Tab-separated table of C-alpha atoms in Angstrom:
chain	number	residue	atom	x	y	z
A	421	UNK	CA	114.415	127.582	103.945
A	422	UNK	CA	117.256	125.364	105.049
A	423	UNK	CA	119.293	123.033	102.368
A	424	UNK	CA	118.049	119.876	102.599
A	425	UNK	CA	121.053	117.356	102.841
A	426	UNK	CA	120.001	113.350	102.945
A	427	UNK	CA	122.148	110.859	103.721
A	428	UNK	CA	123.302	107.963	101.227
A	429	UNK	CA	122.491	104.827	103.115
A	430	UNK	CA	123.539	102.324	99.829
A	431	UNK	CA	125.666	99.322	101.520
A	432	UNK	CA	128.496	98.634	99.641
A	433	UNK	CA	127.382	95.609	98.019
A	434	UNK	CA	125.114	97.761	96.438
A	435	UNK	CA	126.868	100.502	95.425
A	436	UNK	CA	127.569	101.272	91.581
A	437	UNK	CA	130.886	100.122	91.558
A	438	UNK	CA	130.030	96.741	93.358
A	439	UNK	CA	127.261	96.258	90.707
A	440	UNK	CA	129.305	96.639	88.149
A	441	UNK	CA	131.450	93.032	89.522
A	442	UNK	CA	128.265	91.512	90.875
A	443	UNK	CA	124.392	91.619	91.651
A	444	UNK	CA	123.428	90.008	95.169
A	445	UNK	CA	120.615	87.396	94.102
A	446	UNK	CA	118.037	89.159	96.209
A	447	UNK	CA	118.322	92.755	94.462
A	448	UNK	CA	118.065	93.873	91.001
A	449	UNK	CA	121.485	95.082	88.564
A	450	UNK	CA	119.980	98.992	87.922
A	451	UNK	CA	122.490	101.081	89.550
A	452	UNK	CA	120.348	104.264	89.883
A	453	UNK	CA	116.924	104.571	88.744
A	454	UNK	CA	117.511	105.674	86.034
A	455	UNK	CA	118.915	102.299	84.613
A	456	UNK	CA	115.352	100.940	85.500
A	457	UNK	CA	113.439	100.449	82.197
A	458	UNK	CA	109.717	100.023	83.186
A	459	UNK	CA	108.665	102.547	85.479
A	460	UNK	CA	105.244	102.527	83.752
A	461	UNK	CA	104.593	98.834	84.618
A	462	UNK	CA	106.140	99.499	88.662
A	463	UNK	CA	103.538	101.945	88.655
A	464	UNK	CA	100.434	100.381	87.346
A	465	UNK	CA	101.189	97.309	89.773
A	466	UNK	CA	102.319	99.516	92.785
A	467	UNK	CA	100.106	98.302	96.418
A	468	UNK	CA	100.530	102.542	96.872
A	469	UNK	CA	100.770	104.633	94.364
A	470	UNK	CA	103.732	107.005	93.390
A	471	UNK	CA	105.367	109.569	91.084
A	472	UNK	CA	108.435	110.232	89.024
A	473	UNK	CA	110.330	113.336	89.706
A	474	UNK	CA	111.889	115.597	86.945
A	475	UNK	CA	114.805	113.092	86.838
A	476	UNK	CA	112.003	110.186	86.061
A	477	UNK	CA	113.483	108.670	89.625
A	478	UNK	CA	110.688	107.299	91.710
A	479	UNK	CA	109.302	109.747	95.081
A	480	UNK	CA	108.357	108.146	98.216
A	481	UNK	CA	104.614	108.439	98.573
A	482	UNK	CA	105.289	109.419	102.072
A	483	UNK	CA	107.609	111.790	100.982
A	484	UNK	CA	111.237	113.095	102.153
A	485	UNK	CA	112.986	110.803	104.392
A	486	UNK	CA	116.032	112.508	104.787
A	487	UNK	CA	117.970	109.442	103.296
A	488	UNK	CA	118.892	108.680	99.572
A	489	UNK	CA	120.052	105.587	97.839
A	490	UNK	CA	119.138	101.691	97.949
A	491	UNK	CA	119.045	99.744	101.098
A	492	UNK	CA	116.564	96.931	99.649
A	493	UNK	CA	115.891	94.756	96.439
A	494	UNK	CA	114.675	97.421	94.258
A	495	UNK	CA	114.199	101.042	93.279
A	496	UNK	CA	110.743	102.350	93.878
A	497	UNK	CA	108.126	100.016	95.817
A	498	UNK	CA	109.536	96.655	97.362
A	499	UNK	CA	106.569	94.781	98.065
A	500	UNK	CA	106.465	92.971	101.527
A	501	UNK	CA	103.677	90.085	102.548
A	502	UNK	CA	103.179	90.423	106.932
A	503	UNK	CA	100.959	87.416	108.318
A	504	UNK	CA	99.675	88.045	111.461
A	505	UNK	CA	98.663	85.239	112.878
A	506	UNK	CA	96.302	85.389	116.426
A	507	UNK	CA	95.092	82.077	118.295
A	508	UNK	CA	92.270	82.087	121.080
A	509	UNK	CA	90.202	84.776	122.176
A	510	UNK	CA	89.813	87.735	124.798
A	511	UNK	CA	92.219	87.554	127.402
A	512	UNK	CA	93.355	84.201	126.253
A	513	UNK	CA	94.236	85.715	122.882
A	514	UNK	CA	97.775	85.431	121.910
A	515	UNK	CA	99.952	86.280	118.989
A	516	UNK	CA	102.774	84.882	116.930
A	517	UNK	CA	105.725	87.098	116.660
A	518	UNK	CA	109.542	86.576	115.636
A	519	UNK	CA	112.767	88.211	117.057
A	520	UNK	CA	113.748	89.237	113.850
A	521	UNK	CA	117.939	88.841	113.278
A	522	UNK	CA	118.963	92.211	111.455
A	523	UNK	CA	117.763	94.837	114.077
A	524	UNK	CA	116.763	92.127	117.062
A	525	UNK	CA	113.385	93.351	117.645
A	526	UNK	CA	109.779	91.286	118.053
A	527	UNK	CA	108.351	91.902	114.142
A	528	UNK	CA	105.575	89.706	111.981
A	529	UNK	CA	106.708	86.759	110.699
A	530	UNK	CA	106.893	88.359	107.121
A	531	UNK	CA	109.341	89.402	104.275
A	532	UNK	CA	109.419	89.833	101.096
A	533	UNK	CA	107.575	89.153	97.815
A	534	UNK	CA	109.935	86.948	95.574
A	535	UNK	CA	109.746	88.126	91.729
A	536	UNK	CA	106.466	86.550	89.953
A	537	UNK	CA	105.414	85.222	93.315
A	538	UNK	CA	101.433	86.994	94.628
A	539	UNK	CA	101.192	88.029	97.661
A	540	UNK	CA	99.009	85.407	99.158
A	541	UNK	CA	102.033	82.796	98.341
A	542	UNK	CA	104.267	85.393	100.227
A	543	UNK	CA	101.884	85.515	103.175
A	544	UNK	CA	102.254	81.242	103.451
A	545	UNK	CA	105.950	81.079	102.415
A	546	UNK	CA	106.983	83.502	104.814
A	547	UNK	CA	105.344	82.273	107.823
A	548	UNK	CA	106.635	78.799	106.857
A	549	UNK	CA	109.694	79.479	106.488
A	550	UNK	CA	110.536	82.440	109.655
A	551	UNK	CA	107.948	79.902	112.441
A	552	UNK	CA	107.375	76.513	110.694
A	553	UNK	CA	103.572	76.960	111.035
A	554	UNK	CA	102.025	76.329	107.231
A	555	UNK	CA	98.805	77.615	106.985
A	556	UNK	CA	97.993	77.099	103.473
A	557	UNK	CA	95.228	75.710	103.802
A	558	UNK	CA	93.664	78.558	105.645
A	559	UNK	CA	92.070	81.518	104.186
A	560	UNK	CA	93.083	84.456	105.781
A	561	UNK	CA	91.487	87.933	106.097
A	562	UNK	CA	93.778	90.909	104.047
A	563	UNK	CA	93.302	93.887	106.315
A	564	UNK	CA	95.498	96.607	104.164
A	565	UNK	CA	98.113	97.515	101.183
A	566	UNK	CA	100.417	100.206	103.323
A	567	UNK	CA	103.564	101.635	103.485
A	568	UNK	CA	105.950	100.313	106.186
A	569	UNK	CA	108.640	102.595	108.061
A	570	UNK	CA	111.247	100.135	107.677
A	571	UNK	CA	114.590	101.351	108.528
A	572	UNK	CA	116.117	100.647	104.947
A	573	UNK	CA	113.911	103.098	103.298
A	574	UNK	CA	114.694	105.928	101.027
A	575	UNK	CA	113.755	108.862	99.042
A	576	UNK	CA	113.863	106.537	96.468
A	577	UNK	CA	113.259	103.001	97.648
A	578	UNK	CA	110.803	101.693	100.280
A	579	UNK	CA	108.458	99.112	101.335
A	580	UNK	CA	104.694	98.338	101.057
A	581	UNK	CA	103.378	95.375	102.579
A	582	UNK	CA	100.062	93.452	101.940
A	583	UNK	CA	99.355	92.703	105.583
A	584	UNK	CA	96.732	89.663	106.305
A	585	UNK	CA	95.293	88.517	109.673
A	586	UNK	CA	95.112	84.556	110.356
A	587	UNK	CA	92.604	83.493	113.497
A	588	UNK	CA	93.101	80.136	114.693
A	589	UNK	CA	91.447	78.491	117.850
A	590	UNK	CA	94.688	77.581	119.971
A	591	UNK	CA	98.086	78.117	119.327
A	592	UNK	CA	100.537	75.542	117.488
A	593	UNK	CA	103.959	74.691	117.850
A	594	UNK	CA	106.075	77.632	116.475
A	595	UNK	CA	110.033	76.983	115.879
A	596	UNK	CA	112.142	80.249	114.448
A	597	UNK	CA	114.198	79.312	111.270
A	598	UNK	CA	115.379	81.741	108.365
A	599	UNK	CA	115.903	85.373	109.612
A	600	UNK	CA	114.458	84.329	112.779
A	601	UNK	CA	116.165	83.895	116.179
A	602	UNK	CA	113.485	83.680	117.377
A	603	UNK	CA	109.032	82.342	117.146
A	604	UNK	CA	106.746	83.586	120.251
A	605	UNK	CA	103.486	83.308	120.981
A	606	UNK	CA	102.969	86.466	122.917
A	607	UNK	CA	99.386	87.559	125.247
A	608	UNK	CA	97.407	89.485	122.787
A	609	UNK	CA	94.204	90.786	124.599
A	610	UNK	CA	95.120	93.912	123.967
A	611	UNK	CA	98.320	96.181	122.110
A	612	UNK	CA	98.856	97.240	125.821
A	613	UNK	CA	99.238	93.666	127.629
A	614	UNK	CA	101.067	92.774	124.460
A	615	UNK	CA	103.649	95.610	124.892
A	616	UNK	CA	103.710	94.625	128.757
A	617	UNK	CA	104.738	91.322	128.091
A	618	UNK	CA	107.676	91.676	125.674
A	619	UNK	CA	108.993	94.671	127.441
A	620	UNK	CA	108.702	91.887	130.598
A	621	UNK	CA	111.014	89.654	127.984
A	622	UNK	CA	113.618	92.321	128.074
A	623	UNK	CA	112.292	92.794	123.841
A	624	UNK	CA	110.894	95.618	122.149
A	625	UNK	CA	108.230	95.455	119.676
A	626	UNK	CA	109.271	96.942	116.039
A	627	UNK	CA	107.548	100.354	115.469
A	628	UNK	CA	106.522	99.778	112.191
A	629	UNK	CA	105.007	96.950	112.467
A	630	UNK	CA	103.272	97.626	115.772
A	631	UNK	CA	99.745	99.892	113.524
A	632	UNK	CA	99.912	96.794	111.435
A	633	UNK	CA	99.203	94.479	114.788
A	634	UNK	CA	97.033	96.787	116.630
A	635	UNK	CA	94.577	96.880	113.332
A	636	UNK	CA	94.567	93.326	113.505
A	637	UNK	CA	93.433	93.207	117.237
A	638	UNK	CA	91.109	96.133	116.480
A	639	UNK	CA	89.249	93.873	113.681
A	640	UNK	CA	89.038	90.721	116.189
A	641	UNK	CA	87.449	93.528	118.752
């Protein structure tokens, strides 16, 4: 059986020594998991469920990724809110996507969950604050709790998103802000004339969000 040999992907703001000067305001102080205190608690509240090793550090649900330490807020589960929102129907459908501006790719207008904040206030806040479009007073439907591959997961760190579809009747005026560069209402019918079209932009469509958005257009089917 070959050795297996991850690779450390911690930036070097979060690296121990960095922490030890300063926490960025988006991530928490605990320089390896085993500075975390309430692994019980993470647990409990987890959208997917997941162990401790031998260590008591957290295990991907998903299991090895062949990278190890933090790229994101937290140890264990970061939990992500992803509204998708879809206006009009059939061939007319079309859906709202941002260019997002750390990997430049067409994603969900999501992010994610501040501390104490539910996911529901995540879903509005997010699509607020990435299109403009506030759709608090709608209700939306929550299609799944799942683990995303996002790119700044780790044996030890990774993201689960509450992912919640939004139907309107037409589309509305959509302006990117935050860690957009960009809010589109793309063609919709299907995942295929939706890939068609932002591969005619000259974009590509983020992979881990892309079962997210065809579950979505599944449910409308």
């Amino acid at each position: 059986m070959s050795e297996y040999c991850p690779v450390d992907i911690t930036p070097p703001e979060l690296q121990p020594s960095a922490l030890a000067h300063h926490v960025p305001d988006w991530a928490e102080a605990a320089r390896t998991p085993a500075d975390v205190t309430d692994w019980p608690q993470r647990q409990n509240a987890a959208l997917v469920k997941f162990q401790l090793d031998d260590r008591g550090w957290p295990m991907h649900p998903g299991g090895r990724t062949g990278r190890v330490g933090r790229n994101l807020g937290k140890w264990g589960e970061n939990r992500a809110a992803d509204p998708i929102v879809v206006a009009g129907t059939g061939s007319d459908r079309r859906i709202l996507l941002i260019t997002r501006d750390d990997i430049h790719q067409e994603a969900i207008p999501g992010g994610m969950v501040e501390p104490g904040e539910t996911a529901p206030a995540a879903l509005v806040r997010e699509l607020r604050e990435e299109t403009g479009v506030d759709l608090s007073d709608h209700q939306p439907v929550v299609l799944g709790r799942d683990l995303v591959d996002d790119w700044r997961q780790s044996d030890h760190a990774w993201v689960a998103t509450t992912s919640a579809l939004y139907v309107l009747p037409a589309t509305v005026s959509a302006t990117a802000a935050d860690d957009a560069l960009d809010a589109t209402w793309y063609p919709a019918g299907s995942m295929a004339a939706l890939e068609t079209a932002i591969t005619a932009a000259g974009r590509t469509l983020y992979a881990a969000h892309r079962l997210l958005i065809a579950r979505a257009l599944a449910h409308l089917a």
